[in-house]
Amino acid sequence: MKHRSVRFLLCDICPELNGFPPPPDLLCLTSSPEGSACEMGSTLQAVAEELLREIRKAFQETSHVPDDLLLGLKFLFGPSAVPALDLVDQRSVTRVVSPSGRTAYQVLGSSGKLYTCYSSCHFCTCPAFGFTVLQKSESLLCKHILAVYLSRALGACQELTVSEEQLTSILLAEEEDEG
């Protein structure tokens, strides 16, 4: 049986979702008295974490991600889902770890640029994260961070052990690029 990427499976099961707009920003729906922004944010985070746990479990058991979980991914993360799956299929995510245990992730973006992601604080150095996630609040995550989470769930991260000095250089290089 020929290997098919997760992206193609997602497009096959629901091609009309390709142009579907992202889900509304659920954090903006908190003006109602039923809940606060913190409650909605933590609920949304819990849903995302549960979806990733289910993806990990299904993949460990069957080496396959079921269609319903792929649809959930598309619904929850909107336009970031398919490009993130592409990055996972291309094995573009590298976990960089130092002897002290400090960890960062590097993702080779579709543009060929390397972005540093911090899963512990849901941050990426890409321009899309700064604009779409932080400034406009149109998306929960950029495709790079989602690719990190999916790669971890599917066991598809490359691994790179570096010295403390090398990790510091990686982190400082990002800072210099921005300055």
GROMACS .gro file of C-alpha atoms in nm:
model
  179
    1MET     CA    1   0.000   0.000   0.000
    2LYS     CA    2   0.139   0.337  -0.102
    3HIS     CA    3   0.204   0.584   0.183
    4ARG     CA    4  -0.026   0.885   0.172
    5SER     CA    5   0.048   1.194   0.372
    6VAL     CA    6  -0.186   1.305   0.646
    7ARG     CA    7  -0.251   1.626   0.449
    8PHE     CA    8  -0.389   1.433   0.152
    9LEU     CA    9  -0.605   1.220   0.379
   10LEU     CA   10  -0.754   1.534   0.535
   11CYS     CA   11  -0.826   1.687   0.195
   12ASP     CA   12  -0.978   1.360   0.071
   13ILE     CA   13  -1.224   1.325   0.357
   14CYS     CA   14  -1.344   1.680   0.349
   15PRO     CA   15  -1.232   1.875   0.041
   16GLU     CA   16  -1.481   2.153   0.104
   17LEU     CA   17  -1.289   2.245   0.420
   18ASN     CA   18  -0.987   2.360   0.217
   19GLY     CA   19  -1.133   2.709   0.176
   20PHE     CA   20  -1.328   2.705   0.502
   21PRO     CA   21  -1.254   3.005   0.725
   22PRO     CA   22  -1.092   2.946   1.061
   23PRO     CA   23  -1.318   2.897   1.361
   24PRO     CA   24  -1.406   3.220   1.542
   25ASP     CA   25  -1.175   3.326   1.818
   26LEU     CA   26  -1.343   3.166   2.115
   27LEU     CA   27  -1.165   3.400   2.352
   28CYS     CA   28  -1.371   3.686   2.207
   29LEU     CA   29  -1.695   3.513   2.301
   30THR     CA   30  -1.639   3.571   2.670
   31SER     CA   31  -1.828   3.896   2.704
   32SER     CA   32  -2.128   3.693   2.814
   33PRO     CA   33  -2.185   3.649   3.186
   34GLU     CA   34  -2.153   3.270   3.153
   35GLY     CA   35  -1.773   3.269   3.159
   36SER     CA   36  -1.457   3.469   3.181
   37ALA     CA   37  -1.173   3.487   2.932
   38CYS     CA   38  -0.963   3.264   3.156
   39GLU     CA   39  -1.234   2.998   3.169
   40MET     CA   40  -1.282   3.002   2.791
   41GLY     CA   41  -0.908   3.002   2.728
   42SER     CA   42  -0.849   2.712   2.963
   43THR     CA   43  -1.145   2.522   2.816
   44LEU     CA   44  -1.013   2.569   2.465
   45GLN     CA   45  -0.665   2.466   2.575
   46ALA     CA   46  -0.809   2.156   2.741
   47VAL     CA   47  -0.994   2.063   2.421
   48ALA     CA   48  -0.676   2.107   2.216
   49GLU     CA   49  -0.471   1.901   2.462
   50GLU     CA   50  -0.732   1.624   2.463
   51LEU     CA   51  -0.738   1.617   2.083
   52LEU     CA   52  -0.359   1.582   2.073
   53ARG     CA   53  -0.374   1.304   2.337
   54GLU     CA   54  -0.633   1.120   2.126
   55ILE     CA   55  -0.417   1.160   1.815
   56ARG     CA   56  -0.115   1.022   2.004
   57LYS     CA   57  -0.314   0.729   2.141
   58ALA     CA   58  -0.469   0.639   1.806
   59PHE     CA   59  -0.135   0.664   1.627
   60GLN     CA   60   0.041   0.448   1.888
   61GLU     CA   61  -0.229   0.182   1.862
   62THR     CA   62  -0.281   0.176   1.485
   63SER     CA   63  -0.005   0.384   1.319
   64HIS     CA   64  -0.293   0.581   1.173
   65VAL     CA   65  -0.481   0.900   1.263
   66PRO     CA   66  -0.857   0.849   1.221
   67ASP     CA   67  -1.054   1.083   0.999
   68ASP     CA   68  -1.264   1.219   1.286
   69LEU     CA   69  -0.951   1.335   1.469
   70LEU     CA   70  -0.818   1.498   1.151
   71LEU     CA   71  -1.147   1.683   1.114
   72GLY     CA   72  -1.125   1.791   1.478
   73LEU     CA   73  -0.776   1.922   1.409
   74LYS     CA   74  -0.900   2.121   1.110
   75PHE     CA   75  -1.197   2.257   1.306
   76LEU     CA   76  -0.994   2.361   1.609
   77PHE     CA   77  -0.685   2.501   1.436
   78GLY     CA   78  -0.838   2.619   1.108
   79PRO     CA   79  -0.595   2.719   0.835
   80SER     CA   80  -0.289   2.613   1.038
   81ALA     CA   81  -0.386   2.244   1.037
   82VAL     CA   82  -0.301   2.137   0.682
   83PRO     CA   83   0.032   2.327   0.657
   84ALA     CA   84   0.131   2.191   0.999
   85LEU     CA   85   0.056   1.837   0.881
   86ASP     CA   86   0.274   1.905   0.576
   87LEU     CA   87   0.562   2.006   0.804
   88VAL     CA   88   0.516   1.686   1.006
   89ASP     CA   89   0.511   1.474   0.689
   90GLN     CA   90   0.834   1.643   0.579
   91ARG     CA   91   0.990   1.576   0.922
   92SER     CA   92   1.067   1.947   0.956
   93VAL     CA   93   1.057   1.954   1.339
   94THR     CA   94   1.373   1.913   1.546
   95ARG     CA   95   1.379   1.895   1.924
   96VAL     CA   96   1.695   2.069   2.042
   97VAL     CA   97   1.798   1.975   2.396
   98SER     CA   98   2.098   2.071   2.611
   99PRO     CA   99   2.260   1.861   2.887
  100SER     CA  100   2.075   2.064   3.151
  101GLY     CA  101   1.743   1.966   2.992
  102ARG     CA  102   1.664   2.304   2.837
  103THR     CA  103   1.460   2.238   2.527
  104ALA     CA  104   1.355   2.433   2.222
  105TYR     CA  105   1.220   2.320   1.889
  106GLN     CA  106   1.335   2.429   1.548
  107VAL     CA  107   1.099   2.403   1.254
  108LEU     CA  108   1.212   2.432   0.896
  109GLY     CA  109   0.930   2.636   0.748
  110SER     CA  110   0.789   2.598   0.399
  111SER     CA  111   0.987   2.911   0.301
  112GLY     CA  112   1.313   2.736   0.394
  113LYS     CA  113   1.365   2.956   0.702
  114LEU     CA  114   1.431   2.797   1.039
  115TYR     CA  115   1.200   2.910   1.321
  116THR     CA  116   1.247   2.848   1.692
  117CYS     CA  117   0.941   2.738   1.889
  118TYR     CA  118   0.891   2.716   2.262
  119SER     CA  119   0.617   2.467   2.342
  120SER     CA  120   0.623   2.551   2.713
  121CYS     CA  121   0.493   2.901   2.644
  122HIS     CA  122   0.326   2.848   2.304
  123PHE     CA  123   0.557   3.090   2.120
  124CYS     CA  124   0.715   3.091   1.774
  125THR     CA  125   0.958   3.335   1.618
  126CYS     CA  126   0.779   3.341   1.281
  127PRO     CA  127   0.612   3.661   1.157
  128ALA     CA  128   0.274   3.485   1.126
  129PHE     CA  129   0.271   3.411   1.498
  130GLY     CA  130   0.339   3.774   1.584
  131PHE     CA  131   0.075   3.905   1.348
  132THR     CA  132  -0.202   3.644   1.331
  133VAL     CA  133  -0.182   3.506   1.684
  134LEU     CA  134  -0.057   3.793   1.900
  135GLN     CA  135  -0.175   4.108   1.722
  136LYS     CA  136  -0.496   4.005   1.550
  137SER     CA  137  -0.598   3.703   1.763
  138GLU     CA  138  -0.723   3.530   1.449
  139SER     CA  139  -0.561   3.197   1.524
  140LEU     CA  140  -0.470   2.991   1.827
  141LEU     CA  141  -0.127   2.889   1.698
  142CYS     CA  142   0.090   2.923   1.393
  143LYS     CA  143   0.158   2.618   1.176
  144HIS     CA  144   0.507   2.579   1.326
  145ILE     CA  145   0.391   2.536   1.686
  146LEU     CA  146   0.110   2.307   1.577
  147ALA     CA  147   0.367   2.103   1.383
  148VAL     CA  148   0.573   2.076   1.705
  149TYR     CA  149   0.273   1.945   1.900
  150LEU     CA  150   0.175   1.702   1.623
  151SER     CA  151   0.534   1.578   1.580
  152ARG     CA  152   0.552   1.510   1.951
  153ALA     CA  153   0.218   1.328   1.945
  154LEU     CA  154   0.320   1.118   1.644
  155GLY     CA  155   0.678   1.058   1.755
  156ALA     CA  156   0.805   1.235   1.444
  157CYS     CA  157   1.050   1.486   1.597
  158GLN     CA  158   1.409   1.481   1.489
  159GLU     CA  159   1.641   1.493   1.793
  160LEU     CA  160   1.950   1.709   1.834
  161THR     CA  161   2.158   1.726   2.151
  162VAL     CA  162   2.368   2.040   2.179
  163SER     CA  163   2.590   2.198   2.442
  164GLU     CA  164   2.459   2.476   2.663
  165GLU     CA  165   2.665   2.722   2.461
  166GLN     CA  166   2.521   2.597   2.132
  167LEU     CA  167   2.164   2.626   2.260
  168THR     CA  168   2.238   2.977   2.384
  169SER     CA  169   2.374   3.064   2.038
  170ILE     CA  170   2.058   2.929   1.874
  171LEU     CA  171   1.841   3.139   2.103
  172LEU     CA  172   2.056   3.451   2.062
  173ALA     CA  173   2.061   3.413   1.684
  174GLU     CA  174   1.682   3.447   1.687
  175GLU     CA  175   1.708   3.760   1.902
  176GLU     CA  176   1.965   3.915   1.665
  177ASP     CA  177   1.744   3.837   1.363
  178GLU     CA  178   1.461   4.031   1.525
  179GLY     CA  179   1.678   4.326   1.634
   0.00000   0.00000   0.00000
